[in-house]
Tab-separated table of C-alpha atoms in Angstrom:
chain	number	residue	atom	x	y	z
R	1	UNK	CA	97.340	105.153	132.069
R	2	UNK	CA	94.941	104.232	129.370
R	3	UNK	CA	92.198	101.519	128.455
R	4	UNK	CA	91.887	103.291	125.469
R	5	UNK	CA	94.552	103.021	122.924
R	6	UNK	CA	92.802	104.738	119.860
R	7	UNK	CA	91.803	107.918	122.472
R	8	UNK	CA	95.423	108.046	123.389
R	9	UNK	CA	97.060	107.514	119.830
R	10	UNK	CA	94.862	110.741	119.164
R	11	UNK	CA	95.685	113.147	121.933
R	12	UNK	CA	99.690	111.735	121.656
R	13	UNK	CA	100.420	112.466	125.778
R	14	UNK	CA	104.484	111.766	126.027
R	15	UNK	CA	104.404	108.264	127.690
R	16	UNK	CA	101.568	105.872	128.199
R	17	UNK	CA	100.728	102.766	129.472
R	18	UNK	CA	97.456	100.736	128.326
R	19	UNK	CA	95.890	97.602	129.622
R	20	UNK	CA	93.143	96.237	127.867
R	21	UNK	CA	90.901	96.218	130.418
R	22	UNK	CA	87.359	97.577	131.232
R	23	UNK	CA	86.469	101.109	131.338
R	24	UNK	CA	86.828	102.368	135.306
R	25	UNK	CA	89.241	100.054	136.008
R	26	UNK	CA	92.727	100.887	134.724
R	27	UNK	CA	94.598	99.347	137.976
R	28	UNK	CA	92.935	95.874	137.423
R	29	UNK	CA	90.097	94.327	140.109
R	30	UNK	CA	89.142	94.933	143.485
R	31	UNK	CA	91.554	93.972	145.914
R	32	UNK	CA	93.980	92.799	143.952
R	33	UNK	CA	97.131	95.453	145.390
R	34	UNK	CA	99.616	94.060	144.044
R	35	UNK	CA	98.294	93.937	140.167
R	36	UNK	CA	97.483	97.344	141.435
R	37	UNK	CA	100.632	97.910	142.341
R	38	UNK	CA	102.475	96.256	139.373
R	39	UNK	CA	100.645	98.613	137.055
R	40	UNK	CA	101.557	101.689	138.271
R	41	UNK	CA	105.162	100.967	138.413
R	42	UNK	CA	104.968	99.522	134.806
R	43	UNK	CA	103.918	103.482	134.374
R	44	UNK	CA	106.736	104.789	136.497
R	45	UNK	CA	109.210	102.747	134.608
R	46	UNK	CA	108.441	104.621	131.668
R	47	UNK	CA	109.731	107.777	133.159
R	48	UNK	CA	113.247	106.771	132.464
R	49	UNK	CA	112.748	104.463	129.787
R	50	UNK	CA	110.653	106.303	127.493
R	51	UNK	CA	112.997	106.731	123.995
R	52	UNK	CA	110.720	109.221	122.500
R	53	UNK	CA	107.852	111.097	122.793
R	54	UNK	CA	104.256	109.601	122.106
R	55	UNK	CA	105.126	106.345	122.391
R	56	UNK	CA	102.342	103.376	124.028
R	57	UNK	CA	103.186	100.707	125.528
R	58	UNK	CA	100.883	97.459	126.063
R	59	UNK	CA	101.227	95.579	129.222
R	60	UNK	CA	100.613	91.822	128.688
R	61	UNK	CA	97.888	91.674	130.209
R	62	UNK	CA	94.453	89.995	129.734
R	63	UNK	CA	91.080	91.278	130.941
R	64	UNK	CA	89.916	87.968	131.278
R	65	UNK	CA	92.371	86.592	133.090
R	66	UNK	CA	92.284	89.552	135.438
R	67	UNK	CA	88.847	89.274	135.774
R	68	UNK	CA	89.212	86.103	136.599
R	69	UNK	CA	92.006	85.113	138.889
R	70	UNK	CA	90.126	88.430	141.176
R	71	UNK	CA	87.546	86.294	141.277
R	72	UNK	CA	89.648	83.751	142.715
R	73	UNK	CA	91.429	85.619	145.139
R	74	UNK	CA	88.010	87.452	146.512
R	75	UNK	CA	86.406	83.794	146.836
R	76	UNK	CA	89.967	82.561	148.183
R	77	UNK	CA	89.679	85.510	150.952
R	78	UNK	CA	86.418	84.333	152.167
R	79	UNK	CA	86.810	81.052	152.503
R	80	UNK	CA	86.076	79.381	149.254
R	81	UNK	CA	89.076	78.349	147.285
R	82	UNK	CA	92.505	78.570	148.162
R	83	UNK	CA	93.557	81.852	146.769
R	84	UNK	CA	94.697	83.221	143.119
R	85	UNK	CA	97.486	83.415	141.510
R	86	UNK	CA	98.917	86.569	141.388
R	87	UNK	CA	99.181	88.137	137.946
R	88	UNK	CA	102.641	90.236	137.381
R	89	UNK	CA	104.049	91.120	134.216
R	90	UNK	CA	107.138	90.063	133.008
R	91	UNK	CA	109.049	93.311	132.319
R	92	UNK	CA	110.874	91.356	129.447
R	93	UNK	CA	108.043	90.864	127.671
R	94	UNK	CA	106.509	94.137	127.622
R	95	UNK	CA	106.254	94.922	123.722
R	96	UNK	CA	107.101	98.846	122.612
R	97	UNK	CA	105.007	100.251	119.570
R	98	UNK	CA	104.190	104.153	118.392
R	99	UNK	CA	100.917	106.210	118.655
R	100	UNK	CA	100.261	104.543	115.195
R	101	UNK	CA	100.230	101.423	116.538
J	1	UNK	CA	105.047	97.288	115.383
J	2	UNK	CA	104.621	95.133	117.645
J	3	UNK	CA	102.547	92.493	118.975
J	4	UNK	CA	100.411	93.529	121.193
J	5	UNK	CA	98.904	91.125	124.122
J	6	UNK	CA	94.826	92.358	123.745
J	7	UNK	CA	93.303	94.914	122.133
J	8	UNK	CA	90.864	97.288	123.723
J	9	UNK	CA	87.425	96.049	124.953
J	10	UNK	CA	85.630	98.915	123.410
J	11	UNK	CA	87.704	99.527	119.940
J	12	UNK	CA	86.954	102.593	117.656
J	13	UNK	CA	85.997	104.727	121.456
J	14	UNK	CA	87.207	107.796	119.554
J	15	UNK	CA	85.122	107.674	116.281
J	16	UNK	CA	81.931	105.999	117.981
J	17	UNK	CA	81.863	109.375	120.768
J	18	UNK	CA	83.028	112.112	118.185
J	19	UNK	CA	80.401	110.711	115.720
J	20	UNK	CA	77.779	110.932	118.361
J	21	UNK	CA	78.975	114.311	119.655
J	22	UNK	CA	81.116	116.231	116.778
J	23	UNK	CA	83.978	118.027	117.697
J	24	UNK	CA	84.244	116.785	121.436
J	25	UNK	CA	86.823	114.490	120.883
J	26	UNK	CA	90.559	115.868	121.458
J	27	UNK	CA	93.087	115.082	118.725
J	28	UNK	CA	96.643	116.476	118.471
J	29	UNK	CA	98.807	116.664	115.927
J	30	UNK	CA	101.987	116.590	117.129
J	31	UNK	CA	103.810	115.018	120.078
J	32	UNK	CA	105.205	117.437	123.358
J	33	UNK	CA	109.056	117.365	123.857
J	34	UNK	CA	109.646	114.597	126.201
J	35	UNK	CA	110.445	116.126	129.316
J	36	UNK	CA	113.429	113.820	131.437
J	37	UNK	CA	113.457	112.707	134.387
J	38	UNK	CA	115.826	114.805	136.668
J	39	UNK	CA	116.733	112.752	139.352
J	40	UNK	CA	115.188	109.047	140.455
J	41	UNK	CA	111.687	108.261	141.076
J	42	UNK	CA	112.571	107.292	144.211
J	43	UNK	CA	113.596	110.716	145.263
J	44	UNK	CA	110.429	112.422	143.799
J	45	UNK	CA	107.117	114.277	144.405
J	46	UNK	CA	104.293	112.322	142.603
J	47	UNK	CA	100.759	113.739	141.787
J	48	UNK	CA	97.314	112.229	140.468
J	49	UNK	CA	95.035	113.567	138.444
J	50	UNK	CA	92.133	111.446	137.388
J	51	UNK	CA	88.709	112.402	135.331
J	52	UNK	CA	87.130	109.549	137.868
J	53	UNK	CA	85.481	112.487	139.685
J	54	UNK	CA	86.327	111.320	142.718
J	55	UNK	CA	86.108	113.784	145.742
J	56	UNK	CA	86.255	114.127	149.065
J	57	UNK	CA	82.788	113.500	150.988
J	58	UNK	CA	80.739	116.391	151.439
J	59	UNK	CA	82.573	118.129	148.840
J	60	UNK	CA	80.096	120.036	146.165
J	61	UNK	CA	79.512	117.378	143.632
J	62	UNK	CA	80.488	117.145	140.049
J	63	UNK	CA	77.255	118.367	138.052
J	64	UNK	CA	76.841	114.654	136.092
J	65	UNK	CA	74.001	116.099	133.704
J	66	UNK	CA	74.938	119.337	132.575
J	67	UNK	CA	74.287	119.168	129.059
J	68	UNK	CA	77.966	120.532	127.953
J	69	UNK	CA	79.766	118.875	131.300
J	70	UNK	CA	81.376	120.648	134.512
J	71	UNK	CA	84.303	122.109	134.382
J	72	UNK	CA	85.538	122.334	137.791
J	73	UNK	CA	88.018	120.147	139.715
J	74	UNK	CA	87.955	118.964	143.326
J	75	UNK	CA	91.575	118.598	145.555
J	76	UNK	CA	91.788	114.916	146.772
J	77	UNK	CA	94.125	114.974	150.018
J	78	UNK	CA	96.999	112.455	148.722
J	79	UNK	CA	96.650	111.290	152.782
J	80	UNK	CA	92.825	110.467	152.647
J	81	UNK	CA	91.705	107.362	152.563
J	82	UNK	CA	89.389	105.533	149.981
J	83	UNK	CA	86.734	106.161	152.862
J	84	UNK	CA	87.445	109.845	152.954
J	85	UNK	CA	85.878	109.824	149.205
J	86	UNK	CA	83.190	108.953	146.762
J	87	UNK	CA	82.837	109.357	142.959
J	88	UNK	CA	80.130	111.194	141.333
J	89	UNK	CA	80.116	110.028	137.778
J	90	UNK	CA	77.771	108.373	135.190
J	91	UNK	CA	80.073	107.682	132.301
J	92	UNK	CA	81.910	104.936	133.152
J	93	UNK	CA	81.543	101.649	135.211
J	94	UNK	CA	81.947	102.417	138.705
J	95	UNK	CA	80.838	98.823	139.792
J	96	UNK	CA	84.877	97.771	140.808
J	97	UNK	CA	85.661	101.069	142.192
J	98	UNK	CA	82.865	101.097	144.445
J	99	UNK	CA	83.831	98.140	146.104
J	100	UNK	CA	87.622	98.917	145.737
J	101	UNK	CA	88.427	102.667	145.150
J	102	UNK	CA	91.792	101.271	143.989
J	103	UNK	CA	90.559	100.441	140.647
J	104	UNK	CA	90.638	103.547	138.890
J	105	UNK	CA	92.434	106.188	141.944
J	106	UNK	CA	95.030	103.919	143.894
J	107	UNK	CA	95.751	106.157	146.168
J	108	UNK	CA	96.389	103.077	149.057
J	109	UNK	CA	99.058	102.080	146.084
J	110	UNK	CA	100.461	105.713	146.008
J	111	UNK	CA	100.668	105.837	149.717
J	112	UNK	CA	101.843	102.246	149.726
J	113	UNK	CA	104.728	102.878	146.543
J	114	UNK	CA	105.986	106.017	149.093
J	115	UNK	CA	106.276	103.625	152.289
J	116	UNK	CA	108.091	101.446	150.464
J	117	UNK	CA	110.491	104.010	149.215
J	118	UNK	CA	109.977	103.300	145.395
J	119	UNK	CA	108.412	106.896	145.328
J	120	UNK	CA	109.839	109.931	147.000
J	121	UNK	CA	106.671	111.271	148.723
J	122	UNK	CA	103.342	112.761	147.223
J	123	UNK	CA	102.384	115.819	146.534
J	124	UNK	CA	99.573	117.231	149.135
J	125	UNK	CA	96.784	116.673	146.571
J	126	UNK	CA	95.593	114.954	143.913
J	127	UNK	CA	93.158	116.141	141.661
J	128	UNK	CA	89.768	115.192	140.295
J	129	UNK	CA	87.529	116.256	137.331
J	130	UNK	CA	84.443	114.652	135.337
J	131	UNK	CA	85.394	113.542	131.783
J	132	UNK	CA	82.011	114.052	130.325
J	133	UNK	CA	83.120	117.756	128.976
J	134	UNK	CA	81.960	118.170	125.462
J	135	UNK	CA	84.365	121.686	124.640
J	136	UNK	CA	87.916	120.437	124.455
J	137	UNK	CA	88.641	123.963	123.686
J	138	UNK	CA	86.988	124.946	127.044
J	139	UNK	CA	88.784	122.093	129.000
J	140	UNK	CA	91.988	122.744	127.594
J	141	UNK	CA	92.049	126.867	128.611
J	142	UNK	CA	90.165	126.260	131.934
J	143	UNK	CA	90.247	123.053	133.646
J	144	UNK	CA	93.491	122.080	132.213
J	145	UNK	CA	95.174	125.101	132.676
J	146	UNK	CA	93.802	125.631	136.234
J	147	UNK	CA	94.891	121.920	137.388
J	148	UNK	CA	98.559	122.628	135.635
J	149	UNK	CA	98.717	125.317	137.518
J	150	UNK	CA	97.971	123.645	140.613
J	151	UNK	CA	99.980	120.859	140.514
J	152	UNK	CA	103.036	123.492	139.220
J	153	UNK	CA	102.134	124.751	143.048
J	154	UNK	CA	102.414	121.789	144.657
J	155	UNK	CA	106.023	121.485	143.531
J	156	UNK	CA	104.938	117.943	142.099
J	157	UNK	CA	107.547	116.078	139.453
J	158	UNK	CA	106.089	113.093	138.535
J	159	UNK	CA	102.014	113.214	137.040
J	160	UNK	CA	100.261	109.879	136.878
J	161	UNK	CA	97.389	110.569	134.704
J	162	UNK	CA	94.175	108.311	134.409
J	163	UNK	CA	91.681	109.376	132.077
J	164	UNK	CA	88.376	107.597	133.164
């Protein structure tokens, strides 16, 4: 798991996942379990799909939207709004690239 | 390549810290051999190893200002909870993971993933180090070596690694 792509493309582990999110927070917001959860078996996945060695792969994700709809869910949980949606990527539209980028 | 949905929120992370401290950065030149997957995840033993420098509480802590880093590593009981542990750490933000240890060591979603059968079981610990280390050389034949050696022990198959 990586928020840092250029770190990783550098020490080339055999399978990666980044997010592009903030530093210290690789499995999303607070509270949010199941972005929590969808992240880490975006990472499993890779165990069996990997084709090579060294290869990234970049979850569709958004930091601001993340950011965001935990906002929404925290404010939703006490009382303010209605709740978040929850943000889960499509596994379709996961894009593949190298350690080159 | 491909399209890719963000790029990072700090970009050029390797050049900006290796230009500020030469040589501390790690950079390989070739790839491992891809190791496959012998049976399902869902019949495996999973570990964790984080540079979060999380530990257990009232565990010696990580030395955050030794001028050339600490490199030890603390066992994190893959049964504790996120109150069982704190983080002693000044290089990256811990503002999310103090309200939600989660965040950067899910081990509620590790414990969760095994419930739910999509992962075997986990290993009996997880391990913890601080990333502020400034001799990759050092890292790699000591605390490296030393947490490879563990998790070898531990009979773990799967790694999840998240480098703070």
């Amino acid at each position: 798991m990586t928020v840092a792509r250029d770190v990783t493309e550098r020490v080339k582990p055999p399978r990666a996942v980044f997010v592009p999110f903030r530093m210290g927070h690789h499995f999303g917001v607070p509270f949010a379990g199941d972005l929590q959860r969808a992240i880490i078996t975006a990472a499993l996945e890779r165990l069996s799909t990997a084709p090579r060695s060294g290869d990234i792969v970049d979850l569709p994700y958004r930091w601001a939207d993340v950011r965001r709809e935990g906002k929404l869910r925290e404010r939703g949980a006490t009382g303010l709004t209605s709740g978040a949606r929850t943000v889960v990527p499509d596994a379709a539209a996961v894009p593949e690239s190298g350690p080159s980028g | 390549m491909t399209a890719r949905s963000e790029t990072q929120l700090r970009p050029g992370l390797w050049e900006t810290v290796n230009a500020r401290y030469p040589g501390s950065m790690i950079s390989n030149d070739d790839v491992v051999t891809l190791a496959p997957l012998a049976r399902p995840v869902s019949q495996c033993r999973l570990t964790f190893v984080s540079s979060a420098g999380v530990q257990p509480r009232g565990t010696l802590p990580f030395d955050v200002v030794h001028p050339v880093g600490d490199y030890t590593f603390r066992r994190v009981p893959s049964q504790a909870r996120p109150d069982d542990l704190e983080i002693h750490q000044l290089k990256y933000p811990t503002d999310g993971a103090l309200r939600d240890l989660n965040v950067i060591f899910p081990i509620t979603r590790l414990q969760e993933l095994v419930a739910d059968g999509v992962v075997g079981s986990l290993a009996p610990s997880f391990y913890s180090f601080i990333g502020y280390n400034m001799d990759p050389q050092l890292l790699e034949r000591t605390l490296a070596e030393d947490i490879a050696d563990a998790v070898v022990a531990d009979a773990a198959e799967i790694a999840l690694l998240a480098p703070a």
